[in-house]
Short mmCIF file of C-alpha atoms in Angstrom, two decimals:
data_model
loop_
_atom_site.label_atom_id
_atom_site.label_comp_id
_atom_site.label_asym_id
_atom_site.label_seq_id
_atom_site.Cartn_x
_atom_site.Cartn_y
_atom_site.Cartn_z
CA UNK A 428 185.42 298.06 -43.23
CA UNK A 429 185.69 294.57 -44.67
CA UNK A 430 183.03 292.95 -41.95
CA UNK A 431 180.68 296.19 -42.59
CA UNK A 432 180.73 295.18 -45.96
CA UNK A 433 179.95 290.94 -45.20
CA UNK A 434 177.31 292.14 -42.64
CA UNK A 435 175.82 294.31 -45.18
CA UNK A 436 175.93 291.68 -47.74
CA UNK A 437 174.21 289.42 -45.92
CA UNK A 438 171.42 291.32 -44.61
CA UNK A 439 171.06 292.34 -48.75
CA UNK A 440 170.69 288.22 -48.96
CA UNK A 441 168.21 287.67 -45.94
CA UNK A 442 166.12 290.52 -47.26
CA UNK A 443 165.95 289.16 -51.10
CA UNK A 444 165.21 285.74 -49.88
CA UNK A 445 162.36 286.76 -47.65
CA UNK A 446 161.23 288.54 -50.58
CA UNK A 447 161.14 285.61 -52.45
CA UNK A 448 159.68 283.60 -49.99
CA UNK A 449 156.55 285.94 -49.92
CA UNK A 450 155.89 286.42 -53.37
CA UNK A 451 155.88 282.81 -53.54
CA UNK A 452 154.02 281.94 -50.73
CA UNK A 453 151.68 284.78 -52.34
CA UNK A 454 151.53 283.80 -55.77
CA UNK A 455 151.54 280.19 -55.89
CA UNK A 456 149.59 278.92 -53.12
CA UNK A 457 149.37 275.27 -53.27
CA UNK A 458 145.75 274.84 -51.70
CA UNK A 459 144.74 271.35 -53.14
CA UNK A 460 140.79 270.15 -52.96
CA UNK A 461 140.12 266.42 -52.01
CA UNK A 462 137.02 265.88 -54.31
CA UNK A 463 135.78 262.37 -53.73
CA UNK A 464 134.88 259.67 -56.51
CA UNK A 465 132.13 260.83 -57.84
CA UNK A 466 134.01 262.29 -60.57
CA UNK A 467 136.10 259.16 -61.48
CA UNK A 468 134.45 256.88 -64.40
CA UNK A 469 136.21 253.90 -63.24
CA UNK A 470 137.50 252.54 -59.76
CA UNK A 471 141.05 253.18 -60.86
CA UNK A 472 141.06 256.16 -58.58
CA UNK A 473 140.49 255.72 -54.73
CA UNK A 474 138.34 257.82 -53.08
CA UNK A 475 140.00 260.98 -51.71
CA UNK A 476 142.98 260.40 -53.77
CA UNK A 477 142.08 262.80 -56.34
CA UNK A 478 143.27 266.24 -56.13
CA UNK A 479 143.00 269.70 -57.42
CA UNK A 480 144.79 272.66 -57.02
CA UNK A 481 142.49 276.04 -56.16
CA UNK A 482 143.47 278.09 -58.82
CA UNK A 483 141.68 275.53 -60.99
CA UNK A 484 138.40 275.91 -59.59
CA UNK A 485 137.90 279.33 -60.90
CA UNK A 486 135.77 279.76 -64.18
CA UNK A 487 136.92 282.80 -65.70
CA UNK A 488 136.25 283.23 -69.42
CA UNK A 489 137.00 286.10 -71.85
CA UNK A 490 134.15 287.71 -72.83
CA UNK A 491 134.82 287.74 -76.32
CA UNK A 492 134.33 284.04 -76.16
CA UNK A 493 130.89 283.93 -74.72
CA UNK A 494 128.25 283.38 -77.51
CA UNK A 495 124.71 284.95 -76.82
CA UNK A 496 121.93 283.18 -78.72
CA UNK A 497 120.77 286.07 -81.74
CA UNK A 498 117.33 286.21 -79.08
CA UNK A 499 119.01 286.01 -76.15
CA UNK A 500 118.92 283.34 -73.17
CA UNK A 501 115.33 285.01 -72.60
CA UNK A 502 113.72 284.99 -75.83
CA UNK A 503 110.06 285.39 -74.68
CA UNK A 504 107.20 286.43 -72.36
CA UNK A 505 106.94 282.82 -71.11
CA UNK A 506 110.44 282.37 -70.50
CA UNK A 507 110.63 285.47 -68.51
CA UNK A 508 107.60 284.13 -66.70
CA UNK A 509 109.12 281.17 -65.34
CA UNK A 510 112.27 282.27 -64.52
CA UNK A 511 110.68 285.32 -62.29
CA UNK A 512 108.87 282.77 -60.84
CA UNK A 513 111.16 280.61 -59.65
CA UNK A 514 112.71 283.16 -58.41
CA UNK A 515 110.10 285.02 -56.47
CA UNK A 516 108.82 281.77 -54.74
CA UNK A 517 112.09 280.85 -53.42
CA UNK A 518 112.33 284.41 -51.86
CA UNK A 519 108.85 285.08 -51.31
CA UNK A 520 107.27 281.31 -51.09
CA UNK A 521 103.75 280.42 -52.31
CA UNK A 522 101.72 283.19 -51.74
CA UNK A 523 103.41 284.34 -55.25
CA UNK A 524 101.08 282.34 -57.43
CA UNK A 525 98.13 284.37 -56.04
CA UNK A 526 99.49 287.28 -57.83
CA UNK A 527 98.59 285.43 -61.45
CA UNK A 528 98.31 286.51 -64.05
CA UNK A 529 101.85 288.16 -64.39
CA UNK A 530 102.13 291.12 -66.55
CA UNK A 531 104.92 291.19 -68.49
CA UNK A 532 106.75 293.84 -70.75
CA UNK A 533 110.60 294.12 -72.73
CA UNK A 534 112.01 297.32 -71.75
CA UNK A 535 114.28 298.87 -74.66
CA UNK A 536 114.44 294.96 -76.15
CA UNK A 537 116.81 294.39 -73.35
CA UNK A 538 114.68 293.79 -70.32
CA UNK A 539 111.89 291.30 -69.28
CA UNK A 540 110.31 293.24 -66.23
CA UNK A 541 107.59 291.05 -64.58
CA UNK A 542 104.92 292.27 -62.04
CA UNK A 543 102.45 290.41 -60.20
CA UNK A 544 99.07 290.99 -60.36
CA UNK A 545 97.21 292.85 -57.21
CA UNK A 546 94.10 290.70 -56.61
CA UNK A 547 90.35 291.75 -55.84
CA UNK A 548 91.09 295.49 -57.22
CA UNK A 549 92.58 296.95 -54.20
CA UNK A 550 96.00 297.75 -53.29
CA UNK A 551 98.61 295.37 -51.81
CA UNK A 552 102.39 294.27 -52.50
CA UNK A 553 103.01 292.63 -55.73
CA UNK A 554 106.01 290.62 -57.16
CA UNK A 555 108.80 292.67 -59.57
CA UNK A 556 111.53 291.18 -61.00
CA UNK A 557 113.91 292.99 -63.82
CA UNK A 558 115.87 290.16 -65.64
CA UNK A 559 118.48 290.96 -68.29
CA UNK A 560 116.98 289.47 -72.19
CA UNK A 561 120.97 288.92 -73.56
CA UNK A 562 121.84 286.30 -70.47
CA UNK A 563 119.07 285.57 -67.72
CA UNK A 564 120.83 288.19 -65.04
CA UNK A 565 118.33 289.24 -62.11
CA UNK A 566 118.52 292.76 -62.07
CA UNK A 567 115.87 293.49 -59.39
CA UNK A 568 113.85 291.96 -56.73
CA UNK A 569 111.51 293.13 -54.78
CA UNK A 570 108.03 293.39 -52.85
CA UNK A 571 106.31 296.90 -53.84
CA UNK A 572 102.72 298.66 -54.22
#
């Protein structure tokens, strides 16, 4: 009875380490990021010597903290404008300026949605973009009659 007992015991211990041993190796990994000197003012750090853990990379803020300008990050027409441009000619490329002038219109004072303008009178794809007033968010993209 005794040695059942010890042999139970330590399998109890085996298991509850190797439980430990996995949340740990879970929880706290210790991933570390060689960023090089451009981020050092001075030469008192050596390249490569610099190091950051992963869990610091992340950028998560509270919402509550985030402070929206009273006209959001997309007050106007022409603000909308570029933005959906830049956008649109990095998916699209050039042929996006053809489809000037843009018409523009706030949806519910919330959203900028910009079209591009269908040339000569006919039909043909134009440019729309939905982007969010309060912070710049894309919505939609997309090629469309």
């Amino acid at each position: 009875m005794k040695r059942k007992t010890i042999f139970i015991f330590l399998v109890a211990i085996i298991i509850s380490i190797s439980c430990v041993g996995y949340y740990l190796y879970i929880y706290y990994d210790r991933t570390e990021y060689v960023i090089d000197d451009i981020y050092a003012k001075d030469d008192s750090i050596p390249k490569g010597t610099f190091y950051i853990h992963a869990s610091d990379l992340t950028l998560d803020y509270p919402r509550e903290k985030i402070i929206y300008p009273d006209d959001g990050y997309v007050p106007n027409e022409l603000t909308a404008a570029r933005i959906a441009e830049a956008v649109l000619v990095s998916k699209y490329g050039e042929k996006i300026y053809g489809q000037k002038p843009y018409r523009i219109n706030l949806i519910k004072d919330s959203i900028w949605v910009v079209n591009g303008s269908v040339t000569g009178g006919g039909y043909g794809e134009n440019a729309h973009i939905e982007i969010r007033k309060k912070d710049g968010k894309i919505l939609k993209v997309f090629m469309g009659c």
